[in-house]
mmCIF file with all atom_site columns, C-alpha atoms in Angstrom:
data_model
loop_
_atom_site.group_PDB
_atom_site.id
_atom_site.type_symbol
_atom_site.label_atom_id
_atom_site.label_alt_id
_atom_site.label_comp_id
_atom_site.label_asym_id
_atom_site.label_entity_id
_atom_site.label_seq_id
_atom_site.pdbx_PDB_ins_code
_atom_site.Cartn_x
_atom_site.Cartn_y
_atom_site.Cartn_z
_atom_site.occupancy
_atom_site.B_iso_or_equiv
_atom_site.pdbx_formal_charge
_atom_site.auth_seq_id
_atom_site.auth_comp_id
_atom_site.auth_asym_id
_atom_site.auth_atom_id
_atom_site.pdbx_PDB_model_num
ATOM 1   C CA . MET A 1 1   ? -0.015 -0.159  0.199   1.00 90.00 ? 17  MET A CA 1
ATOM 2   C CA . CYS A 1 2   ? 1.541  3.516   -1.026  1.00 92.00 ? 18  CYS A CA 1
ATOM 3   C CA . ASP A 1 3   ? -0.390 6.998   -0.645  1.00 91.00 ? 19  ASP A CA 1
ATOM 4   C CA . PHE A 1 4   ? 1.532  9.408   -2.320  1.00 92.00 ? 20  PHE A CA 1
ATOM 5   C CA . HIS A 1 5   ? 1.985  13.322  -1.548  1.00 90.00 ? 21  HIS A CA 1
ATOM 6   C CA . GLY A 1 6   ? 3.544  16.372  -2.265  1.00 89.00 ? 22  GLY A CA 1
ATOM 7   C CA . HIS A 1 7   ? 6.332  17.891  0.184   1.00 79.00 ? 23  HIS A CA 1
ATOM 8   C CA . SER A 1 8   ? 7.760  20.932  0.781   1.00 77.00 ? 24  SER A CA 1
ATOM 9   C CA . ARG A 1 9   ? 10.439 20.706  3.575   1.00 82.00 ? 25  ARG A CA 1
ATOM 10  C CA . HIS A 1 10  ? 12.848 18.074  1.787   1.00 88.00 ? 26  HIS A CA 1
ATOM 11  C CA . PHE A 1 11  ? 14.339 18.320  -1.516  1.00 94.00 ? 27  PHE A CA 1
ATOM 12  C CA . ASN A 1 12  ? 13.651 15.367  -3.724  1.00 95.00 ? 28  ASN A CA 1
ATOM 13  C CA . ALA A 1 13  ? 11.607 11.994  -3.632  1.00 95.00 ? 29  ALA A CA 1
ATOM 14  C CA . PHE A 1 14  ? 11.528 9.444   -0.641  1.00 95.00 ? 30  PHE A CA 1
ATOM 15  C CA . LEU A 1 15  ? 9.456  7.491   1.116   1.00 95.00 ? 31  LEU A CA 1
ATOM 16  C CA . TYR A 1 16  ? 8.371  7.037   5.709   1.00 95.00 ? 32  TYR A CA 1
ATOM 17  C CA . GLY A 1 17  ? 8.174  3.149   5.430   1.00 94.00 ? 33  GLY A CA 1
ATOM 18  C CA . CYS A 1 18  ? 6.917  0.779   9.068   1.00 93.00 ? 34  CYS A CA 1
ATOM 19  C CA . SER A 1 19  ? 9.926  -0.847  10.722  1.00 90.00 ? 35  SER A CA 1
ATOM 20  C CA . PRO A 1 20  ? 8.050  -2.883  13.333  1.00 89.00 ? 36  PRO A CA 1
ATOM 21  C CA . SER A 1 21  ? 11.710 -2.926  15.224  1.00 87.00 ? 37  SER A CA 1
ATOM 22  C CA . ARG A 1 22  ? 11.706 1.635   15.168  1.00 86.00 ? 38  ARG A CA 1
ATOM 23  C CA . SER A 1 23  ? 7.915  1.731   16.546  1.00 88.00 ? 39  SER A CA 1
ATOM 24  C CA . TRP A 1 24  ? 7.065  3.145   19.514  1.00 91.00 ? 40  TRP A CA 1
ATOM 25  C CA . LEU A 1 25  ? 5.116  0.097   21.089  1.00 89.00 ? 41  LEU A CA 1
ATOM 26  C CA . LEU A 1 26  ? 7.630  -2.136  22.878  1.00 84.00 ? 42  LEU A CA 1
ATOM 27  C CA . HIS A 1 27  ? 5.050  -5.406  21.519  1.00 82.00 ? 43  HIS A CA 1
ATOM 28  C CA . ASP A 1 28  ? 6.228  -4.534  18.185  1.00 83.00 ? 44  ASP A CA 1
ATOM 29  C CA . LYS A 1 29  ? 9.821  -5.023  18.058  1.00 80.00 ? 45  LYS A CA 1
ATOM 30  C CA . PRO A 1 30  ? 10.099 -8.638  15.984  1.00 76.00 ? 46  PRO A CA 1
ATOM 31  C CA . GLU A 1 31  ? 12.949 -11.469 16.820  1.00 65.00 ? 47  GLU A CA 1
ATOM 32  C CA . GLU A 1 32  ? 15.079 -10.952 14.147  1.00 66.00 ? 48  GLU A CA 1
ATOM 33  C CA . ASP A 1 33  ? 16.230 -8.351  11.755  1.00 61.00 ? 49  ASP A CA 1
ATOM 34  C CA . ASP A 1 34  ? 12.863 -6.747  9.323   1.00 70.00 ? 50  ASP A CA 1
ATOM 35  C CA . ASN A 1 35  ? 14.404 -4.818  6.982   1.00 75.00 ? 51  ASN A CA 1
ATOM 36  C CA . ILE A 1 36  ? 12.067 -5.750  3.857   1.00 81.00 ? 52  ILE A CA 1
ATOM 37  C CA . CYS A 1 37  ? 10.540 -2.481  4.818   1.00 85.00 ? 53  CYS A CA 1
ATOM 38  C CA . GLU A 1 38  ? 13.504 -1.173  3.323   1.00 87.00 ? 54  GLU A CA 1
ATOM 39  C CA . VAL A 1 39  ? 14.641 -2.560  0.288   1.00 88.00 ? 55  VAL A CA 1
ATOM 40  C CA . LEU A 1 40  ? 11.473 -0.737  -2.109  1.00 90.00 ? 56  LEU A CA 1
ATOM 41  C CA . ALA A 1 41  ? 13.384 1.651   -0.822  1.00 91.00 ? 57  ALA A CA 1
ATOM 42  C CA . ALA A 1 42  ? 16.546 0.789   -1.292  1.00 90.00 ? 58  ALA A CA 1
ATOM 43  C CA . ILE A 1 43  ? 15.471 -0.323  -5.655  1.00 90.00 ? 59  ILE A CA 1
ATOM 44  C CA . LEU A 1 44  ? 13.595 3.210   -5.117  1.00 93.00 ? 60  LEU A CA 1
ATOM 45  C CA . HIS A 1 45  ? 17.246 4.860   -4.790  1.00 91.00 ? 61  HIS A CA 1
ATOM 46  C CA . GLN A 1 46  ? 18.979 2.776   -7.612  1.00 89.00 ? 62  GLN A CA 1
ATOM 47  C CA . VAL A 1 47  ? 16.145 3.421   -10.444 1.00 92.00 ? 63  VAL A CA 1
ATOM 48  C CA . SER A 1 48  ? 14.937 6.565   -10.224 1.00 93.00 ? 64  SER A CA 1
ATOM 49  C CA . PRO A 1 49  ? 16.971 10.058  -9.707  1.00 93.00 ? 65  PRO A CA 1
ATOM 50  C CA . ALA A 1 50  ? 14.820 11.744  -7.927  1.00 94.00 ? 66  ALA A CA 1
ATOM 51  C CA . PHE A 1 51  ? 14.899 8.836   -4.863  1.00 94.00 ? 67  PHE A CA 1
ATOM 52  C CA . THR A 1 52  ? 17.037 9.630   -2.359  1.00 92.00 ? 68  THR A CA 1
ATOM 53  C CA . TYR A 1 53  ? 17.097 6.522   0.132   1.00 91.00 ? 69  TYR A CA 1
ATOM 54  C CA . LYS A 1 54  ? 19.325 8.838   2.795   1.00 90.00 ? 70  LYS A CA 1
ATOM 55  C CA . SER A 1 55  ? 15.792 11.236  3.064   1.00 92.00 ? 71  SER A CA 1
ATOM 56  C CA . CYS A 1 56  ? 13.499 7.999   3.956   1.00 93.00 ? 72  CYS A CA 1
ATOM 57  C CA . CYS A 1 57  ? 12.437 7.367   7.565   1.00 92.00 ? 73  CYS A CA 1
ATOM 58  C CA . PHE A 1 58  ? 10.783 3.907   8.824   1.00 92.00 ? 74  PHE A CA 1
ATOM 59  C CA . ASP A 1 59  ? 10.195 4.777   12.127  1.00 92.00 ? 75  ASP A CA 1
ATOM 60  C CA . VAL A 1 60  ? 6.390  4.189   13.364  1.00 93.00 ? 76  VAL A CA 1
ATOM 61  C CA . GLU A 1 61  ? 5.400  6.932   15.938  1.00 94.00 ? 77  GLU A CA 1
ATOM 62  C CA . ARG A 1 62  ? 2.828  7.196   18.707  1.00 93.00 ? 78  ARG A CA 1
ATOM 63  C CA . SER A 1 63  ? 1.989  10.562  16.617  1.00 94.00 ? 79  SER A CA 1
ATOM 64  C CA . LYS A 1 64  ? 1.651  8.806   12.812  1.00 93.00 ? 80  LYS A CA 1
ATOM 65  C CA . GLU A 1 65  ? -0.554 5.946   14.789  1.00 92.00 ? 81  GLU A CA 1
ATOM 66  C CA . SER A 1 66  ? -3.429 7.867   12.317  1.00 93.00 ? 82  SER A CA 1
ATOM 67  C CA . THR A 1 67  ? -2.085 8.346   9.506   1.00 94.00 ? 83  THR A CA 1
ATOM 68  C CA . ALA A 1 68  ? -2.781 5.856   6.265   1.00 94.00 ? 84  ALA A CA 1
ATOM 69  C CA . ARG A 1 69  ? 0.967  3.838   6.236   1.00 95.00 ? 85  ARG A CA 1
ATOM 70  C CA . VAL A 1 70  ? 0.362  2.883   10.103  1.00 95.00 ? 86  VAL A CA 1
ATOM 71  C CA . THR A 1 71  ? -3.178 2.152   9.973   1.00 94.00 ? 87  THR A CA 1
ATOM 72  C CA . ALA A 1 72  ? -2.255 -0.431  6.699   1.00 94.00 ? 88  ALA A CA 1
ATOM 73  C CA . TRP A 1 73  ? 0.241  -1.420  8.173   1.00 92.00 ? 89  TRP A CA 1
ATOM 74  C CA . ARG A 1 74  ? -1.644 -2.399  12.080  1.00 92.00 ? 90  ARG A CA 1
ATOM 75  C CA . GLN A 1 75  ? -4.271 -2.431  11.235  1.00 93.00 ? 91  GLN A CA 1
ATOM 76  C CA . PHE A 1 76  ? -4.966 -4.704  8.439   1.00 92.00 ? 92  PHE A CA 1
ATOM 77  C CA . GLY A 1 77  ? -1.467 -6.199  8.691   1.00 88.00 ? 93  GLY A CA 1
ATOM 78  C CA . ILE A 1 78  ? 0.155  -5.083  5.258   1.00 88.00 ? 94  ILE A CA 1
ATOM 79  C CA . PRO A 1 79  ? 4.115  -5.503  6.126   1.00 86.00 ? 95  PRO A CA 1
ATOM 80  C CA . LEU A 1 80  ? 5.490  -2.760  3.422   1.00 90.00 ? 96  LEU A CA 1
ATOM 81  C CA . SER A 1 81  ? 3.037  0.085   3.630   1.00 93.00 ? 97  SER A CA 1
ATOM 82  C CA . TYR A 1 82  ? 4.610  3.754   2.737   1.00 95.00 ? 98  TYR A CA 1
ATOM 83  C CA . THR A 1 83  ? 4.056  7.110   2.194   1.00 95.00 ? 99  THR A CA 1
ATOM 84  C CA . TYR A 1 84  ? 5.913  8.448   -0.812  1.00 95.00 ? 100 TYR A CA 1
ATOM 85  C CA . GLU A 1 85  ? 7.287  12.446  -0.424  1.00 94.00 ? 101 GLU A CA 1
ATOM 86  C CA . CYS A 1 86  ? 7.846  14.572  -3.944  1.00 93.00 ? 102 CYS A CA 1
ATOM 87  C CA . SER A 1 87  ? 9.158  17.897  -2.699  1.00 90.00 ? 103 SER A CA 1
ATOM 88  C CA . THR A 1 88  ? 7.170  20.492  -4.348  1.00 87.00 ? 104 THR A CA 1
ATOM 89  C CA . ALA A 1 89  ? 10.296 22.078  -3.421  1.00 88.00 ? 105 ALA A CA 1
ATOM 90  C CA . GLY A 1 90  ? 12.610 20.084  -6.283  1.00 91.00 ? 106 GLY A CA 1
ATOM 91  C CA . CYS A 1 91  ? 15.983 18.213  -6.284  1.00 94.00 ? 107 CYS A CA 1
ATOM 92  C CA . ASP A 1 92  ? 18.725 19.295  -4.922  1.00 94.00 ? 108 ASP A CA 1
ATOM 93  C CA . GLN A 1 93  ? 21.147 16.205  -6.660  1.00 91.00 ? 109 GLN A CA 1
ATOM 94  C CA . GLY A 1 94  ? 21.124 13.874  -9.558  1.00 89.00 ? 110 GLY A CA 1
ATOM 95  C CA . ILE A 1 95  ? 19.882 15.106  -13.155 1.00 92.00 ? 111 ILE A CA 1
ATOM 96  C CA . TYR A 1 96  ? 17.330 16.822  -11.688 1.00 92.00 ? 112 TYR A CA 1
ATOM 97  C CA . ALA A 1 97  ? 19.450 18.788  -8.938  1.00 94.00 ? 113 ALA A CA 1
ATOM 98  C CA . GLY A 1 98  ? 18.332 22.832  -9.068  1.00 93.00 ? 114 GLY A CA 1
ATOM 99  C CA . TYR A 1 99  ? 15.111 22.405  -10.649 1.00 91.00 ? 115 TYR A CA 1
ATOM 100 C CA . HIS A 1 100 ? 11.361 21.862  -9.469  1.00 90.00 ? 116 HIS A CA 1
ATOM 101 C CA . LEU A 1 101 ? 9.514  18.318  -10.589 1.00 89.00 ? 117 LEU A CA 1
ATOM 102 C CA . GLY A 1 102 ? 7.094  18.516  -13.724 1.00 90.00 ? 118 GLY A CA 1
ATOM 103 C CA . VAL A 1 103 ? 4.613  16.562  -15.086 1.00 92.00 ? 119 VAL A CA 1
ATOM 104 C CA . ALA A 1 104 ? 6.924  14.330  -16.994 1.00 92.00 ? 120 ALA A CA 1
ATOM 105 C CA . GLN A 1 105 ? 9.112  13.829  -14.191 1.00 92.00 ? 121 GLN A CA 1
ATOM 106 C CA . LEU A 1 106 ? 6.470  13.281  -12.177 1.00 92.00 ? 122 LEU A CA 1
ATOM 107 C CA . GLU A 1 107 ? 4.943  10.540  -14.564 1.00 93.00 ? 123 GLU A CA 1
ATOM 108 C CA . GLU A 1 108 ? 8.054  9.326   -15.197 1.00 94.00 ? 124 GLU A CA 1
ATOM 109 C CA . MET A 1 109 ? 8.986  9.023   -11.398 1.00 93.00 ? 125 MET A CA 1
ATOM 110 C CA . GLY A 1 110 ? 5.329  6.710   -11.443 1.00 93.00 ? 126 GLY A CA 1
ATOM 111 C CA . MET A 1 111 ? 6.721  4.589   -13.986 1.00 94.00 ? 127 MET A CA 1
ATOM 112 C CA . GLN A 1 112 ? 9.799  3.511   -12.028 1.00 94.00 ? 128 GLN A CA 1
ATOM 113 C CA . PHE A 1 113 ? 7.404  3.136   -8.786  1.00 94.00 ? 129 PHE A CA 1
ATOM 114 C CA . CYS A 1 114 ? 5.898  0.554   -10.376 1.00 91.00 ? 130 CYS A CA 1
ATOM 115 C CA . GLU A 1 115 ? 9.841  -1.139  -11.521 1.00 90.00 ? 131 GLU A CA 1
ATOM 116 C CA . ALA A 1 116 ? 10.761 -1.370  -8.014  1.00 89.00 ? 132 ALA A CA 1
ATOM 117 C CA . LEU A 1 117 ? 7.302  -3.027  -6.980  1.00 86.00 ? 133 LEU A CA 1
ATOM 118 C CA . SER A 1 118 ? 7.944  -5.624  -9.947  1.00 83.00 ? 134 SER A CA 1
ATOM 119 C CA . ARG A 1 119 ? 11.827 -6.172  -8.789  1.00 82.00 ? 135 ARG A CA 1
ATOM 120 C CA . LEU A 1 120 ? 9.766  -7.211  -4.969  1.00 78.00 ? 136 LEU A CA 1
ATOM 121 C CA . GLU A 1 121 ? 8.846  -10.186 -7.283  1.00 72.00 ? 137 GLU A CA 1
ATOM 122 C CA . LEU A 1 122 ? 5.479  -9.869  -4.821  1.00 70.00 ? 138 LEU A CA 1
ATOM 123 C CA . SER A 1 123 ? 3.684  -13.687 -4.288  1.00 64.00 ? 139 SER A CA 1
ATOM 124 C CA . VAL A 1 124 ? 0.232  -13.980 -3.996  1.00 66.00 ? 140 VAL A CA 1
ATOM 125 C CA . ASP A 1 125 ? -0.749 -14.669 -0.646  1.00 66.00 ? 141 ASP A CA 1
ATOM 126 C CA . GLY A 1 126 ? 2.009  -11.043 -0.007  1.00 61.00 ? 142 GLY A CA 1
ATOM 127 C CA . ASP A 1 127 ? 4.680  -12.839 1.185   1.00 66.00 ? 143 ASP A CA 1
ATOM 128 C CA . VAL A 1 128 ? 8.155  -11.205 -0.181  1.00 65.00 ? 144 VAL A CA 1
ATOM 129 C CA . GLN A 1 129 ? 10.026 -12.966 -2.260  1.00 64.00 ? 145 GLN A CA 1
ATOM 130 C CA . MET A 1 130 ? 12.980 -11.593 -1.796  1.00 64.00 ? 146 MET A CA 1
ATOM 131 C CA . ASP A 1 131 ? 16.617 -12.125 -4.365  1.00 65.00 ? 147 ASP A CA 1
ATOM 132 C CA . PRO A 1 132 ? 19.735 -11.512 -2.569  1.00 67.00 ? 148 PRO A CA 1
ATOM 133 C CA . SER A 1 133 ? 20.305 -9.074  -4.673  1.00 70.00 ? 149 SER A CA 1
ATOM 134 C CA . CYS A 1 134 ? 17.624 -6.730  -2.795  1.00 70.00 ? 150 CYS A CA 1
ATOM 135 C CA . ILE A 1 135 ? 19.966 -7.037  0.181   1.00 68.00 ? 151 ILE A CA 1
ATOM 136 C CA . GLU A 1 136 ? 23.196 -6.071  -1.346  1.00 75.00 ? 152 GLU A CA 1
ATOM 137 C CA . LEU A 1 137 ? 21.399 -3.068  -2.642  1.00 76.00 ? 153 LEU A CA 1
ATOM 138 C CA . LEU A 1 138 ? 20.273 -2.437  0.642   1.00 74.00 ? 154 LEU A CA 1
ATOM 139 C CA . ASP A 1 139 ? 23.141 -3.206  2.207   1.00 76.00 ? 155 ASP A CA 1
ATOM 140 C CA . VAL A 1 140 ? 24.830 -0.915  -0.608  1.00 76.00 ? 156 VAL A CA 1
ATOM 141 C CA . CYS A 1 141 ? 23.000 2.072   0.501   1.00 74.00 ? 157 CYS A CA 1
ATOM 142 C CA . ARG A 1 142 ? 23.343 1.927   4.361   1.00 74.00 ? 158 ARG A CA 1
ATOM 143 C CA . ARG A 1 143 ? 26.975 1.978   3.607   1.00 75.00 ? 159 ARG A CA 1
ATOM 144 C CA . HIS A 1 144 ? 26.980 5.538   0.713   1.00 70.00 ? 160 HIS A CA 1
ATOM 145 C CA . VAL A 1 145 ? 24.426 6.512   3.505   1.00 69.00 ? 161 VAL A CA 1
ATOM 146 C CA . ARG A 1 146 ? 26.598 6.293   6.449   1.00 68.00 ? 162 ARG A CA 1
ATOM 147 C CA . GLU A 1 147 ? 29.666 7.637   5.149   1.00 67.00 ? 163 GLU A CA 1
ATOM 148 C CA . LYS A 1 148 ? 27.864 10.520  3.888   1.00 59.00 ? 164 LYS A CA 1
ATOM 149 C CA . LYS A 1 149 ? 27.283 11.639  7.698   1.00 55.00 ? 165 LYS A CA 1
ATOM 150 C CA . ARG A 1 150 ? 31.103 11.491  8.108   1.00 44.00 ? 166 ARG A CA 1
ATOM 151 C CA . ALA A 1 151 ? 32.321 12.654  5.027   1.00 41.00 ? 167 ALA A CA 1
ATOM 152 C CA . PRO A 1 152 ? 31.733 17.246  4.343   1.00 39.00 ? 168 PRO A CA 1
ATOM 153 C CA . CYS A 1 153 ? 29.508 18.124  1.765   1.00 35.00 ? 169 CYS A CA 1
ATOM 154 C CA . SER A 1 154 ? 30.524 19.086  -1.508  1.00 35.00 ? 170 SER A CA 1
ATOM 155 C CA . SER A 1 155 ? 28.966 21.028  -4.196  1.00 34.00 ? 171 SER A CA 1
ATOM 156 C CA . GLY A 1 156 ? 30.263 18.235  -6.745  1.00 37.00 ? 172 GLY A CA 1
ATOM 157 C CA . SER A 1 157 ? 28.410 14.998  -4.689  1.00 37.00 ? 173 SER A CA 1
ATOM 158 C CA . THR A 1 158 ? 26.150 13.689  -5.639  1.00 40.00 ? 174 THR A CA 1
ATOM 159 C CA . ASP A 1 159 ? 23.425 11.395  -3.017  1.00 42.00 ? 175 ASP A CA 1
ATOM 160 C CA . SER A 1 160 ? 21.638 8.752   -6.026  1.00 40.00 ? 176 SER A CA 1
ATOM 161 C CA . LEU A 1 161 ? 23.019 5.970   -7.273  1.00 43.00 ? 177 LEU A CA 1
ATOM 162 C CA . VAL A 1 162 ? 21.517 6.522   -10.674 1.00 42.00 ? 178 VAL A CA 1
ATOM 163 C CA . GLU A 1 163 ? 24.270 7.838   -13.468 1.00 41.00 ? 179 GLU A CA 1
ATOM 164 C CA . GLU A 1 164 ? 23.910 11.484  -14.356 1.00 39.00 ? 180 GLU A CA 1
ATOM 165 C CA . GLU A 1 165 ? 23.313 13.512  -17.508 1.00 41.00 ? 181 GLU A CA 1
ATOM 166 C CA . ASP A 1 166 ? 24.526 16.237  -18.554 1.00 40.00 ? 182 ASP A CA 1
ATOM 167 C CA . GLU A 1 167 ? 21.183 17.444  -20.523 1.00 41.00 ? 183 GLU A CA 1
ATOM 168 C CA . GLU A 1 168 ? 18.969 19.576  -18.878 1.00 46.00 ? 184 GLU A CA 1
ATOM 169 C CA . GLU A 1 169 ? 15.613 17.693  -18.443 1.00 50.00 ? 185 GLU A CA 1
ATOM 170 C CA . GLU A 1 170 ? 12.277 18.419  -20.535 1.00 58.00 ? 186 GLU A CA 1
ATOM 171 C CA . GLY A 1 171 ? 9.762  19.845  -18.024 1.00 62.00 ? 187 GLY A CA 1
ATOM 172 C CA . ALA A 1 172 ? 11.817 20.718  -15.130 1.00 67.00 ? 188 ALA A CA 1
ATOM 173 C CA . ALA A 1 173 ? 11.517 24.036  -14.085 1.00 68.00 ? 189 ALA A CA 1
ATOM 174 C CA . PRO A 1 174 ? 14.777 25.773  -12.390 1.00 67.00 ? 190 PRO A CA 1
ATOM 175 C CA . ILE A 1 175 ? 14.612 26.790  -9.238  1.00 64.00 ? 191 ILE A CA 1
ATOM 176 C CA . VAL A 1 176 ? 14.416 30.104  -8.707  1.00 58.00 ? 192 VAL A CA 1
ATOM 177 C CA . LYS A 1 177 ? 16.077 31.894  -5.324  1.00 57.00 ? 193 LYS A CA 1
ATOM 178 C CA . PRO A 1 178 ? 14.936 35.354  -4.347  1.00 51.00 ? 194 PRO A CA 1
#
């Protein structure tokens, strides 16, 4: 289940998800690692130039209990329940750095979301049959975020695992700073 939103305070696109190990309720805590909720974000980070894993959050906070993602996760048992946030402030990474996203980019992001879902290999009963490469990708994203937290930001760096192109994207409007 995914609830799509616009977001004005952060750049790029990112997910909020529900990790039992990061829930405010103690009885939600699993006995083993529950990284399954992060895999979709790792795939999106790889396939979508506007998406950034480092802005994703998988905490289940008490104040978010009434949101669609937490309700679907807790009351209906949907383990892969998300809010997909797309910035109205534009992007600060990859091929869209310095641009607001237009309709063409939002449609592209929708296709990339579908591509990422197809890579999860969901079964009819809702179980996820994860390819080992998905776990490896998640590990790469986690290491990338840890390295970014340690290293100072440089103006030429990118947070995307997607190869950049030098051409301007059609439909993306430059961000104008006053």
